[in-house]
mmCIF file of C-alpha atoms and ligand atoms in Angstrom:
data_model
loop_
_atom_site.group_PDB
_atom_site.id
_atom_site.type_symbol
_atom_site.label_atom_id
_atom_site.label_comp_id
_atom_site.label_asym_id
_atom_site.label_seq_id
_atom_site.Cartn_x
_atom_site.Cartn_y
_atom_site.Cartn_z
ATOM 1 C CA MET J 90 -5.687 -80.220 -31.935
ATOM 2 C CA GLN J 91 -5.315 -83.975 -32.249
ATOM 3 C CA VAL J 92 -1.755 -85.282 -32.597
ATOM 4 C CA LEU J 93 -1.597 -88.621 -34.414
ATOM 5 C CA SER J 94 1.365 -90.795 -35.253
ATOM 6 C CA THR J 95 -0.223 -93.741 -37.044
ATOM 7 C CA ILE J 96 -1.949 -93.902 -40.412
ATOM 8 C CA ALA J 97 -4.906 -95.738 -38.880
ATOM 9 C CA ALA J 98 -5.445 -93.081 -36.192
ATOM 10 C CA LEU J 99 -5.033 -90.261 -38.718
ATOM 11 C CA ARG J 100 -7.605 -91.811 -41.039
ATOM 12 C CA ALA J 101 -10.088 -92.296 -38.185
ATOM 13 C CA ALA J 102 -9.685 -88.651 -37.091
ATOM 14 C CA ARG J 103 -9.925 -87.379 -40.666
ATOM 15 C CA ARG J 104 -13.310 -89.099 -41.112
ATOM 16 C CA GLY J 105 -14.782 -86.697 -38.541
ATOM 17 C CA ILE J 106 -13.783 -83.604 -40.522
ATOM 18 C CA GLY J 107 -15.329 -82.206 -43.712
ATOM 19 C CA THR J 108 -13.308 -80.006 -46.047
ATOM 20 C CA LEU J 109 -9.659 -80.146 -45.032
ATOM 21 C CA GLY J 110 -6.439 -78.425 -46.102
ATOM 22 C CA LEU J 111 -3.116 -80.228 -45.593
ATOM 23 C CA VAL J 112 0.216 -78.503 -45.048
ATOM 24 C CA PRO J 113 3.013 -81.083 -45.448
ATOM 25 C CA THR J 114 6.155 -80.027 -43.552
ATOM 26 C CA MET J 115 9.413 -81.378 -42.212
ATOM 27 C CA GLY J 116 8.912 -79.456 -38.961
ATOM 28 C CA PHE J 117 11.024 -76.766 -37.284
ATOM 29 C CA LEU J 118 8.213 -74.504 -38.333
ATOM 30 C CA HIS J 119 8.570 -70.842 -39.252
ATOM 31 C CA ARG J 120 6.174 -68.091 -40.318
ATOM 32 C CA GLY J 121 6.143 -69.430 -43.870
ATOM 33 C CA HIS J 122 4.670 -72.756 -42.732
ATOM 34 C CA LEU J 123 2.301 -71.050 -40.307
ATOM 35 C CA SER J 124 0.987 -68.693 -42.973
ATOM 36 C CA LEU J 125 0.056 -71.804 -45.004
ATOM 37 C CA VAL J 126 -1.708 -73.358 -41.999
ATOM 38 C CA GLU J 127 -3.651 -70.150 -41.377
ATOM 39 C CA ARG J 128 -4.592 -69.950 -45.029
ATOM 40 C CA ALA J 129 -5.682 -73.603 -45.053
ATOM 41 C CA CYS J 130 -7.902 -72.936 -42.014
ATOM 42 C CA ALA J 131 -9.425 -69.850 -43.640
ATOM 43 C CA GLU J 132 -10.034 -71.493 -47.034
ATOM 44 C CA CYS J 133 -11.025 -75.004 -45.972
ATOM 45 C CA GLY J 134 -12.501 -74.552 -42.495
ATOM 46 C CA ALA J 135 -9.990 -77.041 -41.067
ATOM 47 C CA ALA J 136 -6.281 -77.661 -41.454
ATOM 48 C CA ALA J 137 -3.972 -80.610 -40.903
ATOM 49 C CA ALA J 138 -0.191 -80.410 -40.889
ATOM 50 C CA SER J 139 2.235 -83.271 -41.224
ATOM 51 C CA ILE J 140 5.660 -83.195 -39.627
ATOM 52 C CA PHE J 141 7.974 -85.797 -41.094
ATOM 53 C CA VAL J 142 11.667 -85.410 -41.877
ATOM 54 C CA ASN J 143 11.575 -87.578 -44.964
ATOM 55 C CA PRO J 144 14.783 -89.636 -45.293
ATOM 56 C CA ALA J 145 13.977 -90.462 -48.934
ATOM 57 C CA GLN J 146 14.556 -86.887 -50.089
ATOM 58 C CA PHE J 147 18.023 -86.495 -48.573
ATOM 59 C CA GLY J 148 21.176 -87.547 -50.401
ATOM 60 C CA PRO J 149 23.801 -89.673 -48.623
ATOM 61 C CA HIS J 150 25.985 -86.642 -47.778
ATOM 62 C CA GLU J 151 23.186 -84.225 -46.971
ATOM 63 C CA ASP J 152 21.886 -82.973 -43.631
ATOM 64 C CA LEU J 153 19.310 -85.633 -42.651
ATOM 65 C CA GLY J 154 21.109 -86.389 -39.376
ATOM 66 C CA ARG J 155 21.380 -82.777 -38.286
ATOM 67 C CA TYR J 156 18.120 -81.435 -39.756
ATOM 68 C CA PRO J 157 16.650 -79.229 -36.990
ATOM 69 C CA ARG J 158 13.821 -80.698 -34.953
ATOM 70 C CA ASP J 159 11.647 -79.294 -32.131
ATOM 71 C CA LEU J 160 8.379 -81.199 -31.977
ATOM 72 C CA PRO J 161 6.949 -79.633 -28.765
ATOM 73 C CA ARG J 162 7.450 -76.131 -30.188
ATOM 74 C CA ASP J 163 6.026 -77.155 -33.587
ATOM 75 C CA LEU J 164 2.900 -78.586 -31.976
ATOM 76 C CA ARG J 165 2.394 -75.425 -29.924
ATOM 77 C CA LEU J 166 2.722 -73.264 -33.048
ATOM 78 C CA LEU J 167 0.360 -75.455 -35.075
ATOM 79 C CA GLU J 168 -2.258 -75.306 -32.330
ATOM 80 C CA GLN J 169 -1.936 -71.487 -32.168
ATOM 81 C CA ALA J 170 -2.263 -71.280 -35.965
ATOM 82 C CA GLY J 171 -5.547 -73.179 -35.714
ATOM 83 C CA ALA J 172 -4.661 -76.648 -37.028
ATOM 84 C CA SER J 173 -7.101 -79.428 -36.124
ATOM 85 C CA LEU J 174 -4.784 -82.360 -36.839
ATOM 86 C CA ALA J 175 -1.030 -82.879 -36.604
ATOM 87 C CA PHE J 176 0.292 -86.034 -38.252
ATOM 88 C CA VAL J 177 3.699 -86.959 -36.828
ATOM 89 C CA PRO J 178 4.583 -90.431 -38.115
ATOM 90 C CA ASP J 179 7.959 -92.057 -37.589
ATOM 91 C CA ALA J 180 9.973 -93.417 -40.505
ATOM 92 C CA GLY J 181 8.740 -96.986 -39.921
ATOM 93 C CA GLU J 182 5.118 -95.874 -40.311
ATOM 94 C CA ILE J 183 5.795 -94.240 -43.682
ATOM 95 C CA TYR J 184 8.384 -96.742 -44.961
ATOM 96 C CA PRO J 185 7.591 -100.104 -43.369
ATOM 97 C CA PRO J 186 9.808 -103.114 -44.099
ATOM 98 C CA GLY J 187 9.468 -104.118 -47.744
ATOM 99 C CA PHE J 188 8.543 -100.631 -48.944
ATOM 100 C CA ALA J 189 9.765 -100.391 -52.551
ATOM 101 C CA THR J 190 7.753 -97.947 -54.685
ATOM 102 C CA ARG J 191 9.305 -94.678 -55.907
ATOM 103 C CA ILE J 192 7.607 -92.013 -57.978
ATOM 104 C CA ASP J 193 9.659 -90.568 -60.838
ATOM 105 C CA VAL J 194 8.051 -87.384 -62.122
ATOM 106 C CA GLY J 195 10.265 -87.082 -65.208
ATOM 107 C CA ALA J 196 11.732 -84.025 -66.909
ATOM 108 C CA VAL J 197 10.405 -81.360 -64.542
ATOM 109 C CA ALA J 198 12.417 -82.972 -61.742
ATOM 110 C CA GLU J 199 15.694 -83.160 -63.663
ATOM 111 C CA PRO J 200 17.314 -79.692 -63.940
ATOM 112 C CA LEU J 201 18.398 -77.253 -61.205
ATOM 113 C CA GLU J 202 17.648 -78.796 -57.766
ATOM 114 C CA GLY J 203 17.102 -82.164 -59.444
ATOM 115 C CA ALA J 204 20.566 -82.063 -61.020
ATOM 116 C CA ALA J 205 22.216 -80.828 -57.826
ATOM 117 C CA ARG J 206 20.383 -83.351 -55.609
ATOM 118 C CA PRO J 207 19.915 -86.657 -57.492
ATOM 119 C CA GLY J 208 16.875 -88.580 -56.234
ATOM 120 C CA HIS J 209 15.601 -85.637 -54.177
ATOM 121 C CA PHE J 210 12.382 -85.051 -56.099
ATOM 122 C CA SER J 211 11.605 -88.736 -56.350
ATOM 123 C CA GLY J 212 11.757 -88.785 -52.539
ATOM 124 C CA VAL J 213 9.568 -85.685 -52.315
ATOM 125 C CA ALA J 214 7.002 -86.980 -54.823
ATOM 126 C CA THR J 215 6.801 -90.372 -53.143
ATOM 127 C CA VAL J 216 6.200 -88.992 -49.656
ATOM 128 C CA VAL J 217 3.782 -86.311 -50.838
ATOM 129 C CA ALA J 218 1.765 -88.921 -52.762
ATOM 130 C CA LYS J 219 1.635 -91.031 -49.607
ATOM 131 C CA LEU J 220 0.609 -88.068 -47.429
ATOM 132 C CA LEU J 221 -2.130 -87.125 -49.903
ATOM 133 C CA ASN J 222 -3.405 -90.710 -49.922
ATOM 134 C CA ILE J 223 -3.273 -90.984 -46.153
ATOM 135 C CA VAL J 224 -4.867 -87.627 -45.277
ATOM 136 C CA GLN J 225 -7.061 -87.216 -48.389
ATOM 137 C CA PRO J 226 -7.219 -83.427 -48.099
ATOM 138 C CA ASP J 227 -9.294 -81.262 -50.416
ATOM 139 C CA ARG J 228 -6.391 -78.837 -50.810
ATOM 140 C CA ALA J 229 -2.665 -79.169 -50.197
ATOM 141 C CA TYR J 230 -0.533 -76.110 -49.428
ATOM 142 C CA PHE J 231 3.099 -75.565 -50.401
ATOM 143 C CA GLY J 232 5.459 -72.584 -50.320
ATOM 144 C CA GLN J 233 6.690 -70.831 -53.463
ATOM 145 C CA LYS J 234 10.211 -70.812 -52.001
ATOM 146 C CA ASP J 235 10.488 -74.409 -53.229
ATOM 147 C CA ALA J 236 9.356 -73.488 -56.736
ATOM 148 C CA GLN J 237 10.604 -76.638 -58.460
ATOM 149 C CA GLN J 238 9.004 -78.789 -55.766
ATOM 150 C CA VAL J 239 5.716 -77.044 -56.566
ATOM 151 C CA ALA J 240 6.153 -77.779 -60.291
ATOM 152 C CA VAL J 241 6.988 -81.437 -59.539
ATOM 153 C CA ILE J 242 3.962 -81.859 -57.266
ATOM 154 C CA ARG J 243 1.601 -80.172 -59.719
ATOM 155 C CA ARG J 244 2.856 -82.509 -62.481
ATOM 156 C CA MET J 245 2.407 -85.572 -60.265
ATOM 157 C CA VAL J 246 -1.091 -84.548 -59.124
ATOM 158 C CA ARG J 247 -2.164 -84.060 -62.754
ATOM 159 C CA ASP J 248 -0.495 -87.212 -64.079
ATOM 160 C CA LEU J 249 -1.806 -89.487 -61.327
ATOM 161 C CA ASP J 250 -5.275 -87.865 -61.108
ATOM 162 C CA ILE J 251 -4.856 -87.236 -57.410
ATOM 163 C CA PRO J 252 -8.071 -85.509 -56.296
ATOM 164 C CA VAL J 253 -6.539 -82.514 -54.545
ATOM 165 C CA GLU J 254 -6.126 -78.831 -55.349
ATOM 166 C CA VAL J 255 -2.537 -77.648 -55.018
ATOM 167 C CA VAL J 256 -2.322 -74.173 -53.437
ATOM 168 C CA VAL J 257 0.907 -72.188 -53.353
ATOM 169 C CA GLY J 258 1.683 -69.515 -50.769
ATOM 170 C CA ASP J 259 4.090 -66.628 -51.369
ATOM 171 C CA THR J 260 7.616 -66.882 -50.005
ATOM 172 C CA VAL J 261 7.745 -65.329 -46.543
ATOM 173 C CA ARG J 262 10.886 -63.258 -45.923
ATOM 174 C CA ASP J 263 12.664 -61.622 -43.032
ATOM 175 C CA PRO J 264 12.671 -57.812 -43.275
ATOM 176 C CA ASP J 265 16.150 -57.896 -44.873
ATOM 177 C CA GLY J 266 14.873 -60.146 -47.673
ATOM 178 C CA LEU J 267 16.150 -63.561 -46.565
ATOM 179 C CA ALA J 268 13.555 -66.216 -47.411
ATOM 180 C CA LEU J 269 12.479 -68.118 -44.313
ATOM 181 C CA SER J 270 13.794 -71.678 -44.188
ATOM 182 C CA SER J 271 14.293 -74.171 -41.394
ATOM 183 C CA ARG J 272 17.880 -74.419 -42.634
ATOM 184 C CA ASN J 273 18.550 -70.729 -41.819
ATOM 185 C CA THR J 274 19.161 -71.951 -38.279
ATOM 186 C CA TYR J 275 22.460 -73.479 -39.499
ATOM 187 C CA LEU J 276 23.863 -70.033 -40.351
ATOM 188 C CA THR J 277 26.449 -68.441 -38.072
ATOM 189 C CA PRO J 278 25.743 -64.754 -37.277
ATOM 190 C CA GLY J 279 28.365 -63.775 -39.898
ATOM 191 C CA GLN J 280 26.760 -66.002 -42.565
ATOM 192 C CA ARG J 281 23.292 -64.760 -41.625
ATOM 193 C CA ALA J 282 24.479 -61.206 -42.247
ATOM 194 C CA ARG J 283 25.622 -62.187 -45.773
ATOM 195 C CA ALA J 284 22.523 -64.234 -46.668
ATOM 196 C CA PRO J 285 20.273 -61.336 -47.835
ATOM 197 C CA ALA J 286 22.613 -61.151 -50.846
ATOM 198 C CA LEU J 287 20.558 -63.977 -52.413
ATOM 199 C CA HIS J 288 17.390 -61.913 -52.545
ATOM 200 C CA ARG J 289 19.290 -58.779 -53.554
ATOM 201 C CA ALA J 290 20.749 -60.722 -56.495
ATOM 202 C CA LEU J 291 17.288 -61.897 -57.557
ATOM 203 C CA ARG J 292 16.037 -58.334 -57.303
ATOM 204 C CA SER J 293 18.734 -57.213 -59.715
ATOM 205 C CA ALA J 294 17.152 -59.572 -62.290
ATOM 206 C CA GLU J 295 13.731 -58.166 -61.426
ATOM 207 C CA ALA J 296 14.994 -54.630 -61.967
ATOM 208 C CA LEU J 297 16.472 -55.492 -65.372
ATOM 209 C CA PHE J 298 13.253 -57.250 -66.369
ATOM 210 C CA ALA J 299 11.216 -54.214 -65.278
ATOM 211 C CA ALA J 300 13.491 -52.054 -67.463
ATOM 212 C CA GLY J 301 12.652 -54.242 -70.483
ATOM 213 C CA GLU J 302 15.426 -56.846 -70.556
ATOM 214 C CA ARG J 303 14.125 -60.189 -71.876
ATOM 215 C CA ARG J 304 17.353 -62.115 -72.608
ATOM 216 C CA ALA J 305 17.720 -64.886 -70.037
ATOM 217 C CA ALA J 306 21.512 -64.911 -70.384
ATOM 218 C CA VAL J 307 21.690 -61.240 -69.401
ATOM 219 C CA LEU J 308 19.431 -61.797 -66.390
ATOM 220 C CA ARG J 309 21.456 -64.840 -65.335
ATOM 221 C CA THR J 310 24.748 -62.941 -65.678
ATOM 222 C CA ALA J 311 23.403 -60.089 -63.543
ATOM 223 C CA VAL J 312 22.456 -62.505 -60.755
ATOM 224 C CA HIS J 313 25.862 -64.201 -60.944
ATOM 225 C CA ALA J 314 27.584 -60.809 -60.838
ATOM 226 C CA ALA J 315 25.604 -59.709 -57.778
ATOM 227 C CA LEU J 316 26.395 -62.970 -55.952
ATOM 228 C CA GLY J 317 30.021 -62.858 -57.089
ATOM 229 C CA ALA J 318 30.543 -59.648 -55.125
ATOM 230 C CA ASP J 319 30.863 -61.793 -51.980
ATOM 231 C CA ALA J 320 33.591 -64.450 -52.209
ATOM 232 C CA GLU J 321 32.021 -66.381 -49.296
ATOM 233 C CA LEU J 322 29.001 -67.238 -51.460
ATOM 234 C CA SER J 323 29.552 -70.273 -53.623
ATOM 235 C CA VAL J 324 26.957 -70.496 -56.396
ATOM 236 C CA ASP J 325 25.492 -73.928 -57.237
ATOM 237 C CA TYR J 326 23.307 -72.616 -60.058
ATOM 238 C CA VAL J 327 21.315 -69.668 -61.319
ATOM 239 C CA GLY J 328 18.415 -70.682 -63.566
ATOM 240 C CA VAL J 329 15.974 -68.782 -65.742
ATOM 241 C CA SER J 330 13.247 -71.240 -66.566
ATOM 242 C CA ASP J 331 9.652 -71.869 -67.458
ATOM 243 C CA PRO J 332 7.872 -71.967 -64.062
ATOM 244 C CA ASP J 333 5.720 -74.981 -65.044
ATOM 245 C CA THR J 334 8.157 -77.238 -66.933
ATOM 246 C CA MET J 335 11.377 -75.895 -65.373
ATOM 247 C CA GLU J 336 12.972 -75.895 -68.842
ATOM 248 C CA GLU J 337 15.682 -73.271 -69.276
ATOM 249 C CA ILE J 338 14.523 -70.489 -71.574
ATOM 250 C CA GLU J 339 16.441 -68.087 -73.792
ATOM 251 C CA ARG J 340 13.984 -65.212 -73.850
ATOM 252 C CA VAL J 341 11.460 -64.395 -71.171
ATOM 253 C CA GLY J 342 7.915 -64.315 -72.540
ATOM 254 C CA SER J 343 5.086 -63.588 -70.161
ATOM 255 C CA ARG J 344 6.517 -65.445 -67.129
ATOM 256 C CA ALA J 345 9.823 -66.863 -65.965
ATOM 257 C CA LEU J 346 11.258 -68.284 -62.785
ATOM 258 C CA VAL J 347 14.677 -67.000 -61.756
ATOM 259 C CA SER J 348 16.022 -69.432 -59.176
ATOM 260 C CA LEU J 349 19.305 -69.983 -57.440
ATOM 261 C CA ALA J 350 21.121 -72.215 -54.993
ATOM 262 C CA VAL J 351 24.069 -70.901 -53.039
ATOM 263 C CA ARG J 352 26.351 -72.397 -50.416
ATOM 264 C CA LEU J 353 27.345 -70.348 -47.412
ATOM 265 C CA GLY J 354 29.847 -72.490 -45.541
ATOM 266 C CA ARG J 355 28.152 -75.882 -45.051
ATOM 267 C CA THR J 356 24.674 -74.473 -45.569
ATOM 268 C CA ARG J 357 22.918 -74.606 -48.911
ATOM 269 C CA LEU J 358 20.210 -71.993 -49.452
ATOM 270 C CA ILE J 359 17.722 -71.670 -52.316
ATOM 271 C CA ASP J 360 15.504 -68.784 -53.381
ATOM 272 C CA ASN J 361 13.616 -67.570 -56.449
ATOM 273 C CA VAL J 362 11.454 -64.862 -57.924
ATOM 274 C CA VAL J 363 8.859 -65.067 -60.671
ATOM 275 C CA LEU J 364 9.132 -62.470 -63.415
ATOM 276 C CA SER J 365 5.753 -61.615 -64.854
ATOM 277 C CA ALA J 366 5.085 -59.291 -67.754
ATOM 278 C CA SER J 367 1.492 -58.558 -66.700
HETATM 279 O O1 LIG I 45 8.892 -78.790 -48.446
HETATM 280 C C1 LIG I 45 9.085 -79.663 -47.577
HETATM 281 O O2 LIG I 45 9.225 -79.390 -46.382
HETATM 282 C C2 LIG I 45 9.164 -81.121 -47.992
HETATM 283 O O3 LIG I 45 9.834 -81.273 -49.189
HETATM 284 C C3 LIG I 45 7.794 -81.822 -48.008
HETATM 285 C C4 LIG I 45 6.873 -81.193 -49.075
HETATM 286 C C5 LIG I 45 7.130 -81.707 -46.654
HETATM 287 C C6 LIG I 45 7.963 -83.299 -48.368
HETATM 288 O O4 LIG I 45 8.758 -83.959 -47.423
#
């Protein structure tokens, strides 16, 4: 595996590879990331991963400074997963002096995470556009856990005619249901024990949907009620939305995204499930 920290070196290495899948990450890799790398290898023949903790997608009071990092471990895991290239730029390489452009993806980026984290998706879209331009992969792989991020990136790729296929991998969970996230490392053992409540709450919406419930308000209330059983969980939002536009819906048709953000102490966790009538 080649490890490259400059755009020039990455581009030179990329020229020697045919079909390539890119897995953009912020590092501190877990099985969710690695499953995307393995899938990229299997589907494209070669995989690249980027590791870049992108300052532009963090708000002023968020966790940029304490975001977990372990580059030697990440590189070992990427190599084991079969990646050919690891792109590990520093902030000056991605945002050199004078950098000014921001991508605003519009309405899909506004509700839910976009409302809770102003500027977040503009930061995500801008860095992902840059990574796609730098690496020029045939396919780019993202996790369904960040469902709104997926919708934002799909919108941007379509609107800007970026020649890449966006591929989405299922959320990878611990056996007790907690969705894997680099931020899970912030949880104390007591908080970690409470965290599966997020997935349990989403499953209560799934169960209602399976029993025929189609009113979004009823599904939302059920998720709130399940989360409300634990006073340590502070709910940021529960959304029932169109998975492509992220618009809130009143009645679930064929598909809907039920998503939530919850604070457990200082840690903010997100999760979602897709309800599908088929
Ligand atoms: O999902 C992430 O880790 C980040 O938002 C991404 C896509 C790597 C952009 O910084």
